Coordinates of C-alpha atoms in Angstrom, one line a residue:
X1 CA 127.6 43.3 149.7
X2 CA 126.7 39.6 149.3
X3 CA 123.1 41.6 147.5
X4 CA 125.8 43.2 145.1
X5 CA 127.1 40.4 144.2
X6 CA 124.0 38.3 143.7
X7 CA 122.8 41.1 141.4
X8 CA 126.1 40.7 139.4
X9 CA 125.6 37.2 138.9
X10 CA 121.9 37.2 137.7
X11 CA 122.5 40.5 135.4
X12 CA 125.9 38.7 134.2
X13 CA 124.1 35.4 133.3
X14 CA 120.8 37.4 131.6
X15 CA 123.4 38.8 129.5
X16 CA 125.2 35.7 128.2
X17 CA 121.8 34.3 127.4
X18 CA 120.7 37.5 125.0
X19 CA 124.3 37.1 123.3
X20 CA 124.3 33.7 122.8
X21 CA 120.9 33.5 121.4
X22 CA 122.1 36.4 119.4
X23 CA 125.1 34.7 118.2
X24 CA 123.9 31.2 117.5
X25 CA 120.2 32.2 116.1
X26 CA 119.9 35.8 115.0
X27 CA 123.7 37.0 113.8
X28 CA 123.4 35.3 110.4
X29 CA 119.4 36.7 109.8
X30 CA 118.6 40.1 107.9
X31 CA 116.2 41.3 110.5
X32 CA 118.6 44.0 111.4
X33 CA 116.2 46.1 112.9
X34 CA 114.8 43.1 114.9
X35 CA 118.1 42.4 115.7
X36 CA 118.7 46.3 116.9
X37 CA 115.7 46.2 119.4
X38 CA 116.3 42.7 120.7
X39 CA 120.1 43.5 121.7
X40 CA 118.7 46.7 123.1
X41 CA 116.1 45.1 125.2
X42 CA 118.5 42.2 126.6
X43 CA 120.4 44.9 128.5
X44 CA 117.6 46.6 129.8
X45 CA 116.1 43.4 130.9
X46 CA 118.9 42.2 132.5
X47 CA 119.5 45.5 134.4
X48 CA 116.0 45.7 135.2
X49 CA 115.2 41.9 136.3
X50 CA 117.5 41.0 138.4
X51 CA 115.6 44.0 140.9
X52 CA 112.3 42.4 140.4
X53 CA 111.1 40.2 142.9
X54 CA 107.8 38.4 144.1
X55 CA 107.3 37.8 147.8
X56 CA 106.0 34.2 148.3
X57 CA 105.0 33.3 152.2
X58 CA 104.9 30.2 153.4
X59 CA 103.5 29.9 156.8
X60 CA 104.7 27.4 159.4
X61 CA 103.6 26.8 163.2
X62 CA 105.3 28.2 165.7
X63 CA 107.4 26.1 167.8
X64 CA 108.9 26.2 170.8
X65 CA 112.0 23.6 170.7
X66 CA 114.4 23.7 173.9
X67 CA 117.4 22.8 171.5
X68 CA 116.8 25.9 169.5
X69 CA 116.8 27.8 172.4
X70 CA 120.4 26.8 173.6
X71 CA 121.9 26.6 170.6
X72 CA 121.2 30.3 169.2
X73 CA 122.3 30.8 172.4
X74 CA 125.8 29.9 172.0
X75 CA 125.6 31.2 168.5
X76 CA 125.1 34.9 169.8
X77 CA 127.3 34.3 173.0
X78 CA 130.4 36.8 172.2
X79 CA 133.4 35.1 171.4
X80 CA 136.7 36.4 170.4
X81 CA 137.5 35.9 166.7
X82 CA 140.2 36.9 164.6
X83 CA 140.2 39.8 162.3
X84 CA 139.9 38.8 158.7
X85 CA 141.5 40.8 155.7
X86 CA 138.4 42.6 154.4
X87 CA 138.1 41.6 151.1
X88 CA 135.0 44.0 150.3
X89 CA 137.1 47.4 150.7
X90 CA 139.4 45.3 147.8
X91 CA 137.0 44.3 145.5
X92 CA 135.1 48.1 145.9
X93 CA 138.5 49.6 145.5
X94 CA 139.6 47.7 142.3
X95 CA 136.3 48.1 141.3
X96 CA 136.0 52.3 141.6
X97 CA 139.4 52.3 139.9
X98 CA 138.4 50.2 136.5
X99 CA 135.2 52.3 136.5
X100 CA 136.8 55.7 137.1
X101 CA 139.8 55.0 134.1
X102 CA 136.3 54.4 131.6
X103 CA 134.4 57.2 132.9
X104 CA 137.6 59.4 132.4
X105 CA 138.1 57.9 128.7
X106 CA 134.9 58.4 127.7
X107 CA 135.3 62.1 129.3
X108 CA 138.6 62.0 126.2
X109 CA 135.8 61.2 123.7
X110 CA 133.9 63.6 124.2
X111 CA 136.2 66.0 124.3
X112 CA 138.2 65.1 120.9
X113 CA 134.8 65.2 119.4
X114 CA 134.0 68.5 120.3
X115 CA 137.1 69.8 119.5
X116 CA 136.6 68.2 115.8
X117 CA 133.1 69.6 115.6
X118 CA 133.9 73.1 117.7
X119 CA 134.4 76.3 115.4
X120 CA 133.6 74.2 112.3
X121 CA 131.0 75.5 109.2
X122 CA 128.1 73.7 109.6
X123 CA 125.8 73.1 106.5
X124 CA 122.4 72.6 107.0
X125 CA 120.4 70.3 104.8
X126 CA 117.0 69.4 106.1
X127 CA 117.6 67.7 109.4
X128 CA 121.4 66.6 109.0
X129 CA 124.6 69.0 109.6
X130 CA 127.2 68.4 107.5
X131 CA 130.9 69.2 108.6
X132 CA 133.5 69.3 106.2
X133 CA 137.1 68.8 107.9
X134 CA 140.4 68.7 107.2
X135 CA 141.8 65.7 109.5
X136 CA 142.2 62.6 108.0
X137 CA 140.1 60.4 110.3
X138 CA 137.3 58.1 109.3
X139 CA 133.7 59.7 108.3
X140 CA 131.3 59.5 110.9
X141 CA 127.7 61.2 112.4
X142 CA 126.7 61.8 115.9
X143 CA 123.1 62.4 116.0
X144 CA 122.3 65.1 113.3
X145 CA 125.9 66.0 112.6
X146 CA 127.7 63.6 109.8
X147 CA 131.8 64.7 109.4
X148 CA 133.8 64.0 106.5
X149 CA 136.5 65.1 105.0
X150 CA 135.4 65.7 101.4
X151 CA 139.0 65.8 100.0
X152 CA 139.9 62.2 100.4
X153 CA 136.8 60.9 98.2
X154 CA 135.5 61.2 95.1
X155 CA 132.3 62.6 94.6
X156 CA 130.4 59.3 93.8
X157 CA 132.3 57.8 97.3
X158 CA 131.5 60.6 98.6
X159 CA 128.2 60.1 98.3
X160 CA 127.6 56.5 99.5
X161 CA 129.6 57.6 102.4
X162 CA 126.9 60.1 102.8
X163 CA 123.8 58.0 102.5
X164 CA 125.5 55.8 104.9
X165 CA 125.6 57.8 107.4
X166 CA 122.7 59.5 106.7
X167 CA 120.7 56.2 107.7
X168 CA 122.7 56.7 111.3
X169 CA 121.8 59.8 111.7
X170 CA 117.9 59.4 110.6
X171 CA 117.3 56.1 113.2
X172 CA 119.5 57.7 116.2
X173 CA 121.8 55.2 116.4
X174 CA 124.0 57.3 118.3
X175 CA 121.8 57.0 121.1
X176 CA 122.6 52.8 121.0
X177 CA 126.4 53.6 121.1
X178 CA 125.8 55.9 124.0
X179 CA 123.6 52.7 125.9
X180 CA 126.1 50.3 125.0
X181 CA 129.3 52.6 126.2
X182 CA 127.3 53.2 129.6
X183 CA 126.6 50.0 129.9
X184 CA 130.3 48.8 129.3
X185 CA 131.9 51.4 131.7
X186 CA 129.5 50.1 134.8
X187 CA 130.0 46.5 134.2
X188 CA 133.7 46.6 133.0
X189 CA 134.6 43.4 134.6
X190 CA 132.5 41.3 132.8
X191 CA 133.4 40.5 129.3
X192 CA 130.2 39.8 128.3
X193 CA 129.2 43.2 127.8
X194 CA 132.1 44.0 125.7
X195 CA 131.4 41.5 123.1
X196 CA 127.7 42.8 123.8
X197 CA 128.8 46.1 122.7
X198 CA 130.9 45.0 119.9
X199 CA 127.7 43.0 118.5
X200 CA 125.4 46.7 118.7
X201 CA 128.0 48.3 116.8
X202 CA 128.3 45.6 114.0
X203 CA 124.6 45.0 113.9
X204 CA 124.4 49.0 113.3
X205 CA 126.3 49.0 110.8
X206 CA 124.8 46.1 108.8
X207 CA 121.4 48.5 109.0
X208 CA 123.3 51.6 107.8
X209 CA 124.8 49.2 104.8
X210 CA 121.4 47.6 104.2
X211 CA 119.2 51.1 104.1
X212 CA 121.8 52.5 102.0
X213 CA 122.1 50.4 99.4
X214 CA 118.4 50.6 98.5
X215 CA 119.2 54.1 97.4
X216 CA 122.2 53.2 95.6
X217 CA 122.6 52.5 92.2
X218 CA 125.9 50.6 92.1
X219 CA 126.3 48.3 95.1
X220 CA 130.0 47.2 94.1
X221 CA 131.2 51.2 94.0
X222 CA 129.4 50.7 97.6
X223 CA 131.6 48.1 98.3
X224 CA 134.6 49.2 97.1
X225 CA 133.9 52.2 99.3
X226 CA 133.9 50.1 102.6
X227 CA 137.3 48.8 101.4
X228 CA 138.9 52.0 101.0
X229 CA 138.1 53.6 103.8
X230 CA 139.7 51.0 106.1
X231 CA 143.3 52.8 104.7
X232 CA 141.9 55.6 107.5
X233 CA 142.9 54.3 111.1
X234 CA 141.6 57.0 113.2
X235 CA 138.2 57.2 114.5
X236 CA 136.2 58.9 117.4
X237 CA 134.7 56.2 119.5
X238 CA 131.3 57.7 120.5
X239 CA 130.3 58.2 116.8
X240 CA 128.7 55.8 114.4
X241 CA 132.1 55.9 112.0
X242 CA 131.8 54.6 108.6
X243 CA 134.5 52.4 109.0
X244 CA 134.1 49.5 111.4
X245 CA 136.1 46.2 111.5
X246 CA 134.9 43.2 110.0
X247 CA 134.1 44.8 107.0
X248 CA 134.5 41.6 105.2
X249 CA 131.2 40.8 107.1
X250 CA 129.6 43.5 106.0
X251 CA 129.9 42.9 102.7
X252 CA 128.6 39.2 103.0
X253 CA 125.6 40.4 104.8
X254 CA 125.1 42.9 102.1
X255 CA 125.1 40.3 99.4
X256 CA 122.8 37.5 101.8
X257 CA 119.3 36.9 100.6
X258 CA 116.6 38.2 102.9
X259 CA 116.0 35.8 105.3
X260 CA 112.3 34.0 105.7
X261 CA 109.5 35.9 108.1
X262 CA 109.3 32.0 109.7
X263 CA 112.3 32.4 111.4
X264 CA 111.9 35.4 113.3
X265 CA 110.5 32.5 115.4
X266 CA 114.1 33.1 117.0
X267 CA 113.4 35.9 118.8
X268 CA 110.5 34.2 121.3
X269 CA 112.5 31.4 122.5
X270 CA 114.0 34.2 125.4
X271 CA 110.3 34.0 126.6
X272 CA 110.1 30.5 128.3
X273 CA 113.7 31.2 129.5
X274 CA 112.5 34.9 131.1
X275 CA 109.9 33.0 132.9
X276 CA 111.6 29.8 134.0
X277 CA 114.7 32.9 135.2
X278 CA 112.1 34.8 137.4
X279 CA 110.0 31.2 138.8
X280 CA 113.5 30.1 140.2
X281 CA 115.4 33.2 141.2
X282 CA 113.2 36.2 141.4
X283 CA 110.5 34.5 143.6
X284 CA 111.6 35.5 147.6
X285 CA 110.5 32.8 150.2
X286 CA 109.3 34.4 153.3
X287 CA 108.2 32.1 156.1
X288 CA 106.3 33.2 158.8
X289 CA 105.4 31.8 162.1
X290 CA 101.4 30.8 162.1
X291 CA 100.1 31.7 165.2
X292 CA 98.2 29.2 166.9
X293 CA 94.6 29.8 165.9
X294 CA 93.0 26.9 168.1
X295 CA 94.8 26.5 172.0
X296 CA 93.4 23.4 173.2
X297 CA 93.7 22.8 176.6
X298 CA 92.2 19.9 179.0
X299 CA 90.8 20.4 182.6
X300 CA 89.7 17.9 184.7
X301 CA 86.4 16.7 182.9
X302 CA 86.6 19.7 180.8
X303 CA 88.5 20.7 177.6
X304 CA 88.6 24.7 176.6
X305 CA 89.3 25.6 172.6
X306 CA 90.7 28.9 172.0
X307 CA 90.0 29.8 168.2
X308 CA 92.0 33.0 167.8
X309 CA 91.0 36.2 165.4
X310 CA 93.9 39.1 165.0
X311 CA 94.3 41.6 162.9
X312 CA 96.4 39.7 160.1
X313 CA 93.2 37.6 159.5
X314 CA 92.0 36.9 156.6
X315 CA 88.8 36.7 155.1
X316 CA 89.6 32.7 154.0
X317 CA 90.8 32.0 157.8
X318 CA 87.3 33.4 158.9
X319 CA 85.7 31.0 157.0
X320 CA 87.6 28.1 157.4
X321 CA 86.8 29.5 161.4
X322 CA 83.0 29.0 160.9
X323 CA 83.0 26.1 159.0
X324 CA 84.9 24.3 161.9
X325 CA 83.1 25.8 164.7
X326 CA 80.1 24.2 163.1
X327 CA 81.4 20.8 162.4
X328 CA 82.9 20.4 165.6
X329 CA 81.2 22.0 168.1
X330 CA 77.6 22.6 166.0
X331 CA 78.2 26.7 166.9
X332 CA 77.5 29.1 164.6
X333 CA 79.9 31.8 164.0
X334 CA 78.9 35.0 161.9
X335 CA 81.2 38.1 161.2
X336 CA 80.2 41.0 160.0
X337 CA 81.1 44.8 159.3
X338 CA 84.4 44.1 158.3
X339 CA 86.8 46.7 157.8
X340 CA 90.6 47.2 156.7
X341 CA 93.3 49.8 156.1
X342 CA 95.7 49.7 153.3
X343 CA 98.2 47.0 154.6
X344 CA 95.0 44.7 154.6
X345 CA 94.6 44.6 158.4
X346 CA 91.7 44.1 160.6
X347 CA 90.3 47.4 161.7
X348 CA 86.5 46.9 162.2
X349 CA 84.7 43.7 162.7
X350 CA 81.0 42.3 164.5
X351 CA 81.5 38.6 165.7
X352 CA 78.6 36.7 166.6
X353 CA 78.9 33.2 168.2
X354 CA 75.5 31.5 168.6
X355 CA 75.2 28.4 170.6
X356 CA 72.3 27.3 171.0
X357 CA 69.5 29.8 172.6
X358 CA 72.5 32.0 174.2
X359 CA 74.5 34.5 171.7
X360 CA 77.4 36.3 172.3
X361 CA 78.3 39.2 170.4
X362 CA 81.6 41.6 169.7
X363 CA 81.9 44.4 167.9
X364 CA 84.9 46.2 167.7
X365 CA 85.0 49.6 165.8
X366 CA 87.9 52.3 165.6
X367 CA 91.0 53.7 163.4
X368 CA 93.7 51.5 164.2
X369 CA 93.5 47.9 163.8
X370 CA 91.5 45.6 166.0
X371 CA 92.9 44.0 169.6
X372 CA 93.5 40.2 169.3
X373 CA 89.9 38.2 170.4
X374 CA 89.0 34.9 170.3
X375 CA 86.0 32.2 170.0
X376 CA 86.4 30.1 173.5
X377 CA 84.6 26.5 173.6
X378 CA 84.0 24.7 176.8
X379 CA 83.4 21.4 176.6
X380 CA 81.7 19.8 179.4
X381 CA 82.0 15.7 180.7
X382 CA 78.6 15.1 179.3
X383 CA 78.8 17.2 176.0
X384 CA 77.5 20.2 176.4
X385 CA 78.8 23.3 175.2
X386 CA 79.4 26.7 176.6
X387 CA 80.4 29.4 174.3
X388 CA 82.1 32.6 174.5
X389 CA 84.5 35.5 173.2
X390 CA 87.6 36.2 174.4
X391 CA 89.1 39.9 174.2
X392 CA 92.1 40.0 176.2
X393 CA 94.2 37.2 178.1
X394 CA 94.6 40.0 181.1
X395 CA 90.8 38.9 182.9
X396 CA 88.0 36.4 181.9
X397 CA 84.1 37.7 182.6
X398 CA 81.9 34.4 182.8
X399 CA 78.4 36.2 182.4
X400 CA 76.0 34.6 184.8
X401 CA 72.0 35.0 185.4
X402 CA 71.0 38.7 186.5
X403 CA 67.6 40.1 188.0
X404 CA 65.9 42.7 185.4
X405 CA 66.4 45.6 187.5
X406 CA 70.6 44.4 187.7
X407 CA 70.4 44.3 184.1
X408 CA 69.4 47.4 183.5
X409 CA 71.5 48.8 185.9
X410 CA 75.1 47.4 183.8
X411 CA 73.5 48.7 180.9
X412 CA 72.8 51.8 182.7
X413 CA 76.3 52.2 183.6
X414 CA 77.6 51.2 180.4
X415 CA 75.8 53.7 178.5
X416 CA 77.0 56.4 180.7
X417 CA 80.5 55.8 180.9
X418 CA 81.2 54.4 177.1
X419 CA 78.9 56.3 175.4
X420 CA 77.1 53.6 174.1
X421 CA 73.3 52.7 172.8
X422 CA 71.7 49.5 173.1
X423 CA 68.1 48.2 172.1
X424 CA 67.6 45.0 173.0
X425 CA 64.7 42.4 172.3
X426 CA 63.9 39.1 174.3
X427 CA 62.0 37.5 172.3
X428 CA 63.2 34.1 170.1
X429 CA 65.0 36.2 167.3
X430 CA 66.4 38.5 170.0
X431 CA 69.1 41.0 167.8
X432 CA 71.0 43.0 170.1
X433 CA 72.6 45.9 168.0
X434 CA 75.3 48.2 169.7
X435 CA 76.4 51.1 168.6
X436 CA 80.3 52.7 169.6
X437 CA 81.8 55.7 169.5
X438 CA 85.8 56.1 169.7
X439 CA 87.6 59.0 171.4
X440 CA 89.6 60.5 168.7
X441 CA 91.7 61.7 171.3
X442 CA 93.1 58.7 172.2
X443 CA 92.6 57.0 168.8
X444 CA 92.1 53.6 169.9
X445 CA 90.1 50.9 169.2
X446 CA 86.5 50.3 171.8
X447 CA 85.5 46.6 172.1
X448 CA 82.0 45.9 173.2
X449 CA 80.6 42.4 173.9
X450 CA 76.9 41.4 174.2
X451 CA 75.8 38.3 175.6
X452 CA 72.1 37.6 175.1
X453 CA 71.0 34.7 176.9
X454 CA 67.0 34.3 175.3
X455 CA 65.8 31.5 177.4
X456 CA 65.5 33.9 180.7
X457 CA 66.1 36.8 178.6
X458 CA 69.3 38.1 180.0
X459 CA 71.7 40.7 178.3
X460 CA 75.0 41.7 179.9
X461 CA 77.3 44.3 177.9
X462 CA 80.6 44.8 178.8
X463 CA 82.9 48.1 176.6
X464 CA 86.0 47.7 177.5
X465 CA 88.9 50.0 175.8
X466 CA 92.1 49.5 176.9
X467 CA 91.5 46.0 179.0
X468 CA 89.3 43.8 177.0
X469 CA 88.0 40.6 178.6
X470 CA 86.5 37.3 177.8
X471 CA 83.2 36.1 178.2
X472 CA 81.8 33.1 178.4
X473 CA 78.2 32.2 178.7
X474 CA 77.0 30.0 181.1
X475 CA 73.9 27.8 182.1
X476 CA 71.9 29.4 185.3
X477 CA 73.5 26.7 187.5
X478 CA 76.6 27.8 187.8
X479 CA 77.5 29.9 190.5
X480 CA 80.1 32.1 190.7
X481 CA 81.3 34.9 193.5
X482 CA 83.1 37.5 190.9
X483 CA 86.3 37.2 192.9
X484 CA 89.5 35.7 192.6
X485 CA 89.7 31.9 193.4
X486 CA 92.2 31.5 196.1
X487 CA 93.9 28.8 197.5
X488 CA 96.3 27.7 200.6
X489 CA 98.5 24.9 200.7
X490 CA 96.1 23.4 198.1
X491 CA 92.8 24.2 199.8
X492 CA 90.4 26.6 197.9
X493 CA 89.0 29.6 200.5
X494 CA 85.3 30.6 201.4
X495 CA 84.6 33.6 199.1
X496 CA 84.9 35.8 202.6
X497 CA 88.8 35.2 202.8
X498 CA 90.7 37.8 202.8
X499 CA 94.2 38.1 201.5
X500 CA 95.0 41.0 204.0
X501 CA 94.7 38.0 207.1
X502 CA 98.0 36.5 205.5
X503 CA 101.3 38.0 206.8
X504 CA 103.8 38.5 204.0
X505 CA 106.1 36.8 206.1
X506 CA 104.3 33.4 206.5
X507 CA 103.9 33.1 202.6
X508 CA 106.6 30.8 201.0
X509 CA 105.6 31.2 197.2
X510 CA 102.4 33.4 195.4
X511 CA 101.7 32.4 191.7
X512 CA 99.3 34.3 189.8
X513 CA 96.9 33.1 187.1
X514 CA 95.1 35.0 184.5
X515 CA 92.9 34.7 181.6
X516 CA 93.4 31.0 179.5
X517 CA 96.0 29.7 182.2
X518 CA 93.6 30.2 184.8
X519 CA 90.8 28.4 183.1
X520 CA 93.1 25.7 181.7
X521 CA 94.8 25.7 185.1
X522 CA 91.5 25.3 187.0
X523 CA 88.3 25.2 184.8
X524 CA 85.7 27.7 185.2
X525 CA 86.2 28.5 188.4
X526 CA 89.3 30.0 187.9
X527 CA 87.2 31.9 185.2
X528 CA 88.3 35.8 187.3
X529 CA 91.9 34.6 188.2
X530 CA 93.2 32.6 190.8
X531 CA 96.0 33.2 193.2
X532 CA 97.6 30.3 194.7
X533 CA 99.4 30.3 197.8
X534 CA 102.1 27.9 199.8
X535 CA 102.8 29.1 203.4
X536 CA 105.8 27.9 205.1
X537 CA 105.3 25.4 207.8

């Protein structure tokens, strides 16, 4: 409702505007036909604008703030409140009855004019039907029908009258009366629109007046045939009717001197106000919560930077993602194969992170849009840098050093169960190009992640499709058992402890570490998860 009422307001104030510059710049000119279309286009445009709208996002960083937290909290904790007087059902009510008594009037009009025109002789004269009636009412044409009633004039009167409406007629101003009557029956609270209609009508008129008297001989028998027809008082009120009120304007305007080309300068001064209406009002603020592209975390002697990539990035972020990687950490980043659907997202996309002699590749391919990855940076006591991908905060792969004949055997294994193709070459500009194919029946996105170590020539690939991982490479030195770090009371356990020697009932408290925690928790040895155990005493 509060939309409805916004709407009213903006379309309300448009309005005004038109009218007044109307009335204070353009009622007095002769550019009646200007004049015509300008009026005309003021009620379109404020219709029509007030729907138009440009989205604007401004992105902010998500937060987490405790005092947030409790106070929508109490916000949405149910209360009791008491039960207002809806005001809505009022307004809609009083609303649907204004509206229905105009829709039913102009439901009269239309009748009384067909039963004027109904059953009448019509005479045909090139594109106009003339109807001659007995009722004294005032002269009047509704589109190619002009009605008069040929007894009360004389035949000269008769046929300015004509020529009058003749002009109506010709230029379909019957359709502007019809606009402006809509127009006043949906907004008939606002009196805007009724002196907005009154000011169509009038300016009608002054065209009729002003195209007829070219073709008029005498323009005071013109005149003095404006002044009698004001002795008729009845008129129908969806017709152009020869006799308006105000007719002591229309003969002013008739006698005015055209007005100068140099001030239809006039008409563009709604331009800067159009513009300045939709900059402040029409432009919708969205913000959205940026997610946090770079997690840093410190461990020990070692810090870890996550530098996410999801599906919402952009081609800007990207590169704003390289050029940091490379001032700060002197790591190249390369992306390549990029590919997006129609909302703009992320569906396809080959990451390459180069540090060094090791590279780390990931290639995701598929219909929908890519799983959330990142670029992981390891920052070692004395500097060095360790470099990886990560796919999926559920488990973290650290690739480590692997005989030939173990190397082929992953790939081996790979290839079977993923369907996938590598060709690999150890040499200095080692390229390692992998090749996926997605199961259309699950229609879901494969991720694939080469790590190419050209120092000892090493290459592990790991697919993974609904459980992607992270890997990091890592110098030759490191050695790691694949398992699960596990400690005791704050002791960390020989790789051949087994969890089964524990009974559940001597174990106090189990906490469970995965992915980033477990590295930010316990540096790279935590790098396959760590469970960490306190027994009772």
């Amino acid at each position: 409702m509060e939309a409805v009422f916004i709407y009213i307001a903006k379309s309300s104030s448009l309005m005004l505007f038109f009218y007044c510059v109307y009335f204070f710049l353009l009622r007095k000119e002769t550019f009646f036909n200007s004049n015509r279309w300008f009026l005309l286009s003021g009620l379109i445009v404020s219709s029509i604008l007030p729907l138009v709208s440009y989205t604007k996002v401004i992105w902010i960083d998500a937060t987490t703030d405790f005092n947030t937290n409790i106070a929508t909290s109490l916000v949405n904790d149910p209360q009791k409140e008491a039960v207002d007087f809806n005001w809505t059902i009022l307004i809609l009510g009083l609303y649907a009855v204004g509206f229905l008594v105009f829709f039913i009037k102009l439901g009269i009009d239309f009748y009384s004019l067909n039963s004027i025109i109904k059953g009448k002789k019509v005479k045909q004269q090139a594109d106009f039907k003339f109807i001659d009636i007995n009722e004294n009412i005032a002269p009047f044409s509704y589109f190619e029908y002009i009605v008069y009633n040929s007894s009360l004039y004389t035949p000269s009167e008769l046929e300015n009258i004509i020529e009058h409406e003749k002009v109506h007629s010709d230029q379909n101003h019957t359709i502007d009366v019809l606009i402006s009557r809509a127009f006043s029956i949906i907004f008939w609270f606002n009196p805007i629109v009724w002196l907005y209609k009154k000011a169509i009508m009038q300016n009608l008129e002054f065209i009729a007046d002003s195209e007829a008297a070219k073709k008029i001989l005498d323009k005071k028998a013109y005149q003095y045939t404006l002044l009698k027809i004001t002795t008729h008082e009845t008129c129908v009120a969806i017709t152009n009717h020869f006799y308006q009120s105000l007719i002591k304007k229309r003969i002013v305007m008739l006698n005015k001197n055209q007005s100068k080309k140099r001030n239809s300068w006039k008409y563009y001064v709604v331009i800067p106000a159009l513009a300045a209406f939709v900059f402040l009002f029409q432009i919708e603020v969205i913000a959205k919560e940026r997610q946090q592209n770079v997690k840093a975390v410190s461990v020990g002697n070692e810090s870890v930077n996550v530098y996410k990539i999801t599906k919402n990035s952009t081609d800007a972020e990207l590169n704003e993602l390289k050029a940091s990687l490379k001032s700060i950490h002197n790591i190249d980043f390369k992306v390549s194969e990029i590919k997006r659907n129609s909302q703009n997202l992320l569906t396809s996309i080959k990451v390459d992170v180069i540090n060094g002699s090791e590279k780390t590749q990931s290639i995701q391919v598929g219909d929908k849009t890519i799983k959330d990855f990142g670029i992981v940076v390891i920052t070692d006591k004395d500097g060095s840098k360790k470099a990886g991908i990560q796919t999926s905060d559920e488990k973290i792969v650290v690739s480590k050093k692997v005989s030939s004949n173990d190397n082929a055997k992953v790939t081996s294994k790979t290839t079977e169960n993923k369907n996938i193709t590598t060709n690999t070459e150890t040499h200095v500009n080692t390229n390692s190009i992998t090749s996926t194919k997605t199961n259309s029946d699950t229609n879901t996105n494969i991720s694939t992640v080469v790590t190419t170590n050209k120092d000892n020539n090493v290459t592990t690939i790991t697919t993974t499709e609904n459980g992607p991982k992270i890997i990091i490479s890592t110098p030759n030195n490191v050695k790691l058992t694949g398992k699960k770090l596990v400690i005791v009371d704050g002791d960390v356990m020989p790789s051949t402890f087994k969890l089964e020697d524990l009974k559940p009932r001597d174990i106090k408290t189990m906490h469970v570490y995965k992915g980033i925690d477990a590295i930010a928790q316990f540096g790279e040895a935590g790098a396959n998860g760590v469970i960490e155990i306190e027994t009772r005493e």
